[in-house]
PDB file of C-alpha atoms and ligand atoms in Angstrom:
ATOM      1  CA  UNK A 987     -41.350 105.475  57.378  1.00 66.00           C
ATOM      2  CA  UNK A 988     -45.020 106.183  57.686  1.00 71.00           C
ATOM      3  CA  UNK A 989     -47.945 105.635  55.366  1.00 72.00           C
ATOM      4  CA  UNK A 990     -49.449 108.923  54.175  1.00 77.00           C
ATOM      5  CA  UNK A 991     -52.614 109.398  52.127  1.00 81.00           C
ATOM      6  CA  UNK A 992     -52.447 112.161  49.519  1.00 78.00           C
ATOM      7  CA  UNK A 993     -55.040 112.546  46.709  1.00 81.00           C
ATOM      8  CA  UNK A 994     -56.465 109.045  47.334  1.00 83.00           C
ATOM      9  CA  UNK A 995     -52.960 107.582  46.984  1.00 84.00           C
ATOM     10  CA  UNK A 996     -50.978 105.965  49.734  1.00 84.00           C
ATOM     11  CA  UNK A 997     -47.274 106.716  49.817  1.00 81.00           C
ATOM     12  CA  UNK A 998     -44.426 105.963  52.201  1.00 77.00           C
ATOM     13  CA  UNK A 999     -42.867 109.047  53.696  1.00 79.00           C
ATOM     14  CA  UNK A1000     -39.670 109.226  55.731  1.00 80.00           C
ATOM     15  CA  UNK A1001     -40.135 110.285  59.329  1.00 83.00           C
ATOM     16  CA  UNK A1002     -37.562 110.861  62.025  1.00 87.00           C
ATOM     17  CA  UNK A1003     -38.310 108.728  65.066  1.00 89.00           C
ATOM     18  CA  UNK A1004     -36.770 108.918  68.528  1.00 91.00           C
ATOM     19  CA  UNK A1005     -35.519 105.974  70.553  1.00 91.00           C
ATOM     20  CA  UNK A1006     -37.833 105.306  73.504  1.00 90.00           C
ATOM     21  CA  UNK A1007     -35.646 105.684  76.613  1.00 89.00           C
ATOM     22  CA  UNK A1008     -36.013 106.721  80.197  1.00 85.00           C
ATOM     23  CA  UNK A1009     -35.572 110.505  80.605  1.00 83.00           C
ATOM     24  CA  UNK A1010     -33.596 112.043  83.435  1.00 82.00           C
ATOM     25  CA  UNK A1011     -35.628 114.314  85.656  1.00 81.00           C
ATOM     26  CA  UNK A1012     -34.722 117.992  85.578  1.00 82.00           C
ATOM     27  CA  UNK A1013     -35.488 120.401  88.368  1.00 85.00           C
ATOM     28  CA  UNK A1014     -36.459 123.398  86.170  1.00 84.00           C
ATOM     29  CA  UNK A1015     -39.953 124.093  84.851  1.00 83.00           C
ATOM     30  CA  UNK A1016     -40.808 121.075  82.594  1.00 79.00           C
ATOM     31  CA  UNK A1017     -42.548 123.337  80.085  1.00 84.00           C
ATOM     32  CA  UNK A1018     -39.266 125.099  79.421  1.00 86.00           C
ATOM     33  CA  UNK A1019     -37.593 121.829  78.315  1.00 88.00           C
ATOM     34  CA  UNK A1020     -37.701 121.121  74.584  1.00 90.00           C
ATOM     35  CA  UNK A1021     -36.993 117.760  73.051  1.00 89.00           C
ATOM     36  CA  UNK A1022     -35.514 117.455  69.600  1.00 91.00           C
ATOM     37  CA  UNK A1023     -33.879 114.974  67.258  1.00 92.00           C
ATOM     38  CA  UNK A1024     -30.336 113.963  68.149  1.00 91.00           C
ATOM     39  CA  UNK A1025     -27.720 111.725  66.571  1.00 91.00           C
ATOM     40  CA  UNK A1026     -28.951 109.077  64.058  1.00 92.00           C
ATOM     41  CA  UNK A1027     -28.100 105.403  64.581  1.00 92.00           C
ATOM     42  CA  UNK A1028     -29.134 101.887  63.563  1.00 92.00           C
ATOM     43  CA  UNK A1029     -31.462 100.130  65.954  1.00 93.00           C
ATOM     44  CA  UNK A1030     -32.018  96.355  65.868  1.00 92.00           C
ATOM     45  CA  UNK A1031     -34.794  94.717  67.852  1.00 91.00           C
ATOM     46  CA  UNK A1032     -36.765  91.473  67.468  1.00 89.00           C
ATOM     47  CA  UNK A1033     -38.782  93.117  64.648  1.00 87.00           C
ATOM     48  CA  UNK A1034     -35.636  93.844  62.638  1.00 88.00           C
ATOM     49  CA  UNK A1035     -33.766  97.009  61.807  1.00 90.00           C
ATOM     50  CA  UNK A1036     -34.951 100.589  62.319  1.00 89.00           C
ATOM     51  CA  UNK A1037     -33.160 103.853  61.613  1.00 90.00           C
ATOM     52  CA  UNK A1038     -33.786 105.980  64.668  1.00 92.00           C
ATOM     53  CA  UNK A1039     -32.447 109.091  66.394  1.00 94.00           C
ATOM     54  CA  UNK A1040     -31.373 109.616  69.969  1.00 93.00           C
ATOM     55  CA  UNK A1041     -33.529 112.102  71.877  1.00 93.00           C
ATOM     56  CA  UNK A1042     -31.958 115.422  72.810  1.00 93.00           C
ATOM     57  CA  UNK A1043     -33.351 117.619  75.545  1.00 91.00           C
ATOM     58  CA  UNK A1044     -32.493 121.265  76.077  1.00 92.00           C
ATOM     59  CA  UNK A1045     -33.663 123.409  78.984  1.00 90.00           C
ATOM     60  CA  UNK A1046     -34.404 126.958  77.871  1.00 89.00           C
ATOM     61  CA  UNK A1047     -34.086 128.257  81.431  1.00 88.00           C
ATOM     62  CA  UNK A1048     -30.616 127.016  82.407  1.00 90.00           C
ATOM     63  CA  UNK A1049     -29.330 125.781  78.980  1.00 87.00           C
ATOM     64  CA  UNK A1050     -28.881 122.270  80.365  1.00 88.00           C
ATOM     65  CA  UNK A1051     -28.479 119.717  77.533  1.00 90.00           C
ATOM     66  CA  UNK A1052     -29.098 116.014  77.816  1.00 91.00           C
ATOM     67  CA  UNK A1053     -28.813 113.100  75.438  1.00 91.00           C
ATOM     68  CA  UNK A1054     -28.763 109.444  76.635  1.00 90.00           C
ATOM     69  CA  UNK A1055     -25.361 108.147  77.753  1.00 89.00           C
ATOM     70  CA  UNK A1056     -24.274 104.476  77.792  1.00 89.00           C
ATOM     71  CA  UNK A1057     -25.626 104.010  81.309  1.00 90.00           C
ATOM     72  CA  UNK A1058     -29.027 105.450  80.351  1.00 90.00           C
ATOM     73  CA  UNK A1059     -29.175 103.200  77.284  1.00 92.00           C
ATOM     74  CA  UNK A1060     -28.209 100.014  79.173  1.00 92.00           C
ATOM     75  CA  UNK A1061     -30.751 100.791  81.916  1.00 91.00           C
ATOM     76  CA  UNK A1062     -33.400 101.156  79.210  1.00 92.00           C
ATOM     77  CA  UNK A1063     -32.592  97.661  77.855  1.00 93.00           C
ATOM     78  CA  UNK A1064     -30.232  98.506  74.968  1.00 95.00           C
ATOM     79  CA  UNK A1065     -26.752  97.318  74.103  1.00 94.00           C
ATOM     80  CA  UNK A1066     -24.269  99.261  71.993  1.00 92.00           C
ATOM     81  CA  UNK A1067     -22.350  97.479  69.245  1.00 91.00           C
ATOM     82  CA  UNK A1068     -19.377  99.873  69.277  1.00 86.00           C
ATOM     83  CA  UNK A1069     -17.804 102.680  71.286  1.00 84.00           C
ATOM     84  CA  UNK A1070     -19.223 105.360  68.988  1.00 84.00           C
ATOM     85  CA  UNK A1071     -22.692 103.810  69.286  1.00 83.00           C
ATOM     86  CA  UNK A1072     -23.591 103.694  65.593  1.00 90.00           C
ATOM     87  CA  UNK A1073     -25.599 100.520  66.192  1.00 93.00           C
ATOM     88  CA  UNK A1074     -27.807  99.738  69.171  1.00 94.00           C
ATOM     89  CA  UNK A1075     -29.366  96.380  69.932  1.00 95.00           C
ATOM     90  CA  UNK A1076     -32.411  95.850  72.045  1.00 95.00           C
ATOM     91  CA  UNK A1077     -31.377  93.174  74.558  1.00 95.00           C
ATOM     92  CA  UNK A1078     -34.583  91.197  73.823  1.00 93.00           C
ATOM     93  CA  UNK A1079     -33.028  90.203  70.502  1.00 94.00           C
ATOM     94  CA  UNK A1080     -30.069  88.590  72.334  1.00 95.00           C
ATOM     95  CA  UNK A1081     -32.393  86.916  74.837  1.00 94.00           C
ATOM     96  CA  UNK A1082     -34.502  85.444  72.030  1.00 93.00           C
ATOM     97  CA  UNK A1083     -31.379  84.236  70.217  1.00 93.00           C
ATOM     98  CA  UNK A1084     -30.120  82.573  73.395  1.00 92.00           C
ATOM     99  CA  UNK A1085     -33.512  80.973  74.147  1.00 91.00           C
ATOM    100  CA  UNK A1086     -33.836  79.673  70.598  1.00 90.00           C
ATOM    101  CA  UNK A1087     -30.336  78.206  70.849  1.00 88.00           C
ATOM    102  CA  UNK A1088     -31.330  76.398  74.048  1.00 85.00           C
ATOM    103  CA  UNK A1089     -34.511  74.978  72.489  1.00 86.00           C
ATOM    104  CA  UNK A1090     -32.954  74.266  69.093  1.00 84.00           C
ATOM    105  CA  UNK A1091     -29.175  73.929  69.558  1.00 81.00           C
ATOM    106  CA  UNK A1092     -28.526  73.605  65.814  1.00 80.00           C
ATOM    107  CA  UNK A1093     -30.000  77.017  65.004  1.00 83.00           C
ATOM    108  CA  UNK A1094     -27.576  79.029  62.903  1.00 86.00           C
ATOM    109  CA  UNK A1095     -26.847  82.706  63.327  1.00 88.00           C
ATOM    110  CA  UNK A1096     -27.509  83.185  59.621  1.00 89.00           C
ATOM    111  CA  UNK A1097     -31.023  81.738  59.921  1.00 89.00           C
ATOM    112  CA  UNK A1098     -31.802  83.979  62.880  1.00 90.00           C
ATOM    113  CA  UNK A1099     -30.504  87.091  61.111  1.00 90.00           C
ATOM    114  CA  UNK A1100     -32.440  86.122  57.984  1.00 87.00           C
ATOM    115  CA  UNK A1101     -35.573  86.250  60.112  1.00 86.00           C
ATOM    116  CA  UNK A1102     -34.565  89.689  61.454  1.00 86.00           C
ATOM    117  CA  UNK A1103     -33.802  91.070  57.996  1.00 85.00           C
ATOM    118  CA  UNK A1104     -37.440  91.695  57.197  1.00 76.00           C
ATOM    119  CA  UNK A1105     -38.036  94.634  54.893  1.00 72.00           C
ATOM    120  CA  UNK A1106     -41.532  95.738  55.839  1.00 71.00           C
ATOM    121  CA  UNK A1107     -42.636  99.355  55.516  1.00 66.00           C
ATOM    122  CA  UNK A1108     -39.724 100.669  53.508  1.00 66.00           C
ATOM    123  CA  UNK A1109     -37.005  99.494  55.877  1.00 72.00           C
ATOM    124  CA  UNK A1110     -33.714  98.342  54.374  1.00 77.00           C
ATOM    125  CA  UNK A1111     -33.305  95.361  56.705  1.00 77.00           C
ATOM    126  CA  UNK A1112     -29.502  95.381  56.522  1.00 87.00           C
ATOM    127  CA  UNK A1113     -27.963  93.828  59.648  1.00 89.00           C
ATOM    128  CA  UNK A1114     -24.246  93.084  59.876  1.00 89.00           C
ATOM    129  CA  UNK A1115     -23.760  89.439  60.901  1.00 89.00           C
ATOM    130  CA  UNK A1116     -20.271  89.742  62.447  1.00 92.00           C
ATOM    131  CA  UNK A1117     -21.242  92.816  64.472  1.00 92.00           C
ATOM    132  CA  UNK A1118     -24.300  90.973  65.758  1.00 93.00           C
ATOM    133  CA  UNK A1119     -22.208  87.958  66.766  1.00 93.00           C
ATOM    134  CA  UNK A1120     -19.596  90.073  68.573  1.00 94.00           C
ATOM    135  CA  UNK A1121     -22.218  92.146  70.406  1.00 95.00           C
ATOM    136  CA  UNK A1122     -24.116  89.000  71.405  1.00 95.00           C
ATOM    137  CA  UNK A1123     -20.970  87.431  72.877  1.00 94.00           C
ATOM    138  CA  UNK A1124     -20.046  90.663  74.677  1.00 94.00           C
ATOM    139  CA  UNK A1125     -23.527  90.881  76.118  1.00 95.00           C
ATOM    140  CA  UNK A1126     -23.475  87.235  77.248  1.00 93.00           C
ATOM    141  CA  UNK A1127     -20.018  87.679  78.823  1.00 93.00           C
ATOM    142  CA  UNK A1128     -21.287  90.698  80.778  1.00 93.00           C
ATOM    143  CA  UNK A1129     -24.393  88.779  81.846  1.00 91.00           C
ATOM    144  CA  UNK A1130     -22.143  85.995  83.130  1.00 89.00           C
ATOM    145  CA  UNK A1131     -20.044  88.485  85.119  1.00 91.00           C
ATOM    146  CA  UNK A1132     -23.232  90.026  86.562  1.00 90.00           C
ATOM    147  CA  UNK A1133     -24.492  86.556  87.575  1.00 87.00           C
ATOM    148  CA  UNK A1134     -21.146  85.804  89.223  1.00 87.00           C
ATOM    149  CA  UNK A1135     -21.307  89.079  91.191  1.00 90.00           C
ATOM    150  CA  UNK A1136     -24.841  88.375  92.396  1.00 89.00           C
ATOM    151  CA  UNK A1137     -23.959  84.681  93.135  1.00 82.00           C
ATOM    152  CA  UNK A1138     -26.774  83.586  90.856  1.00 80.00           C
ATOM    153  CA  UNK A1139     -26.808  80.010  89.602  1.00 77.00           C
ATOM    154  CA  UNK A1140     -26.616  80.422  85.817  1.00 71.00           C
ATOM    155  CA  UNK A1141     -27.926  76.937  85.014  1.00 72.00           C
ATOM    156  CA  UNK A1142     -29.091  73.983  87.045  1.00 76.00           C
ATOM    157  CA  UNK A1143     -29.613  70.561  85.530  1.00 76.00           C
ATOM    158  CA  UNK A1144     -32.637  68.747  87.007  1.00 73.00           C
ATOM    159  CA  UNK A1145     -31.118  65.338  86.173  1.00 72.00           C
ATOM    160  CA  UNK A1146     -27.929  65.849  88.193  1.00 75.00           C
ATOM    161  CA  UNK A1147     -28.815  68.572  90.735  1.00 76.00           C
ATOM    162  CA  UNK A1148     -28.702  68.000  93.700  1.00 78.00           C
ATOM    163  CA  UNK A1149     -28.262  64.241  93.130  1.00 79.00           C
ATOM    164  CA  UNK A1150     -27.489  62.273  90.005  1.00 74.00           C
ATOM    165  CA  UNK A1151     -30.811  60.704  89.031  1.00 71.00           C
ATOM    166  CA  UNK A1152     -30.071  59.215  85.639  1.00 65.00           C
ATOM    167  CA  UNK A1153     -27.011  58.272  83.685  1.00 66.00           C
ATOM    168  CA  UNK A1154     -28.971  58.154  80.447  1.00 65.00           C
ATOM    169  CA  UNK A1155     -32.424  59.674  80.619  1.00 59.00           C
ATOM    170  CA  UNK A1156     -33.478  57.969  77.424  1.00 66.00           C
ATOM    171  CA  UNK A1157     -32.150  54.566  78.604  1.00 66.00           C
ATOM    172  CA  UNK A1158     -34.150  54.764  81.826  1.00 65.00           C
ATOM    173  CA  UNK A1159     -37.336  55.627  79.947  1.00 69.00           C
ATOM    174  CA  UNK A1160     -36.859  52.622  77.687  1.00 72.00           C
ATOM    175  CA  UNK A1161     -36.448  50.372  80.721  1.00 70.00           C
ATOM    176  CA  UNK A1162     -39.767  51.569  82.183  1.00 72.00           C
ATOM    177  CA  UNK A1163     -41.511  51.097  78.845  1.00 74.00           C
ATOM    178  CA  UNK A1164     -40.246  47.514  78.398  1.00 72.00           C
ATOM    179  CA  UNK A1165     -41.241  46.615  81.955  1.00 74.00           C
ATOM    180  CA  UNK A1166     -44.729  48.063  81.473  1.00 77.00           C
ATOM    181  CA  UNK A1167     -45.396  46.413  78.113  1.00 76.00           C
ATOM    182  CA  UNK A1168     -45.093  42.861  79.687  1.00 72.00           C
ATOM    183  CA  UNK A1169     -44.256  41.185  76.424  1.00 68.00           C
ATOM    184  CA  UNK A1170     -41.108  39.708  74.917  1.00 67.00           C
ATOM    185  CA  UNK A1171     -40.241  41.013  71.487  1.00 65.00           C
ATOM    186  CA  UNK A1172     -39.089  38.365  69.012  1.00 64.00           C
ATOM    187  CA  UNK A1173     -35.817  39.588  67.471  1.00 58.00           C
ATOM    188  CA  UNK A1174     -35.578  39.743  63.688  1.00 58.00           C
ATOM    189  CA  UNK A1175     -32.308  37.792  63.733  1.00 57.00           C
ATOM    190  CA  UNK A1176     -31.477  34.781  65.905  1.00 63.00           C
ATOM    191  CA  UNK A1177     -28.323  36.435  67.179  1.00 61.00           C
ATOM    192  CA  UNK A1178     -28.793  39.825  68.772  1.00 57.00           C
ATOM    193  CA  UNK A1179     -27.181  41.833  65.948  1.00 62.00           C
ATOM    194  CA  UNK A1180     -24.845  39.450  64.123  1.00 70.00           C
ATOM    195  CA  UNK A1181     -25.858  36.198  62.406  1.00 74.00           C
ATOM    196  CA  UNK A1182     -24.961  32.996  64.255  1.00 79.00           C
ATOM    197  CA  UNK A1183     -21.689  31.288  63.288  1.00 82.00           C
ATOM    198  CA  UNK A1184     -23.500  28.093  62.107  1.00 85.00           C
ATOM    199  CA  UNK A1185     -25.757  30.091  59.744  1.00 84.00           C
ATOM    200  CA  UNK A1186     -22.738  31.926  58.283  1.00 87.00           C
ATOM    201  CA  UNK A1187     -20.784  28.665  57.701  1.00 90.00           C
ATOM    202  CA  UNK A1188     -23.828  27.043  56.045  1.00 92.00           C
ATOM    203  CA  UNK A1189     -24.220  30.006  53.724  1.00 90.00           C
ATOM    204  CA  UNK A1190     -20.494  30.070  52.802  1.00 91.00           C
ATOM    205  CA  UNK A1191     -20.589  26.309  52.016  1.00 92.00           C
ATOM    206  CA  UNK A1192     -23.697  26.777  49.855  1.00 92.00           C
ATOM    207  CA  UNK A1193     -21.945  29.505  47.832  1.00 90.00           C
ATOM    208  CA  UNK A1194     -18.769  27.401  47.427  1.00 88.00           C
ATOM    209  CA  UNK A1195     -20.652  24.373  46.081  1.00 89.00           C
ATOM    210  CA  UNK A1196     -22.604  26.440  43.517  1.00 87.00           C
ATOM    211  CA  UNK A1197     -19.877  28.794  42.201  1.00 81.00           C
ATOM    212  CA  UNK A1198     -16.819  27.450  40.371  1.00 75.00           C
ATOM    213  CA  UNK A1199     -13.558  28.853  41.636  1.00 69.00           C
ATOM    214  CA  UNK A1200     -11.068  29.920  38.903  1.00 70.00           C
ATOM    215  CA  UNK A1201      -7.538  30.223  40.360  1.00 68.00           C
ATOM    216  CA  UNK A1202      -5.762  33.523  39.594  1.00 66.00           C
ATOM    217  CA  UNK A1203      -8.983  35.347  38.705  1.00 63.00           C
ATOM    218  CA  UNK A1204     -10.237  37.940  41.167  1.00 60.00           C
ATOM    219  CA  UNK A1205     -13.851  37.992  39.997  1.00 58.00           C
ATOM    220  CA  UNK A1206     -16.468  35.297  40.260  1.00 57.00           C
ATOM    221  CA  UNK A1207     -19.321  34.452  37.906  1.00 58.00           C
ATOM    222  CA  UNK A1208     -19.386  35.368  34.220  1.00 58.00           C
ATOM    223  CA  UNK A1209     -18.568  39.089  34.483  1.00 52.00           C
ATOM    224  CA  UNK A1210     -15.597  40.239  32.389  1.00 48.00           C
TER     225      UNK A1210
HETATM  226 ZN1   ZN B 470     -33.018 123.810  83.510  1.00 61.16          ZN
HETATM  227 ZN1   ZN B 471     -26.873  67.391  84.150  1.00 61.16          ZN
END
């Protein structure tokens, strides 16, 4: 969609847009190569959904035709959702989803897709949740295989690599804080968590002397 001004009025007009991809070089005269609109598809990037077209190049000299293949698309940073390529994802959307999951592990897929389903500038914003999930997992699985092939370390934990430094990071920090503060905190209760036995027995005796016990009746006091 594009914003067009006609008679002092702004209107949204549909425009066919091409997917930005790397183009293969062709040995013929570049002026004889024409580029036109190819197959339509759904494109999802970090800004949401766009309806785009694949570029199609035809050489008028030798009648050579080119439209991006899977390899061209993957090299340009895209990931196809299906074999017929009706939906393409920009891999930055998967990277952002992964990064957000690392920073905020409770982040739901629904919340992320809700953010992507923006409807600015006449776009429909429809993104299929299950297709997104499947494509994300496929992409991550392929990334893992690529990392294995290149012997890349996918994740290293600073607390246990190369040596185990802390059993509980939080526990160690508390220890340092207590040592630095140089004061002894008075506990709220005499016992660490549970009341002392003597205090409990005293309290039970106090209750027994003040409340009359009626045999055979499960309730105490005057309640009916
Ligand atoms: Zn040619
Ligand atoms: Zn670790």
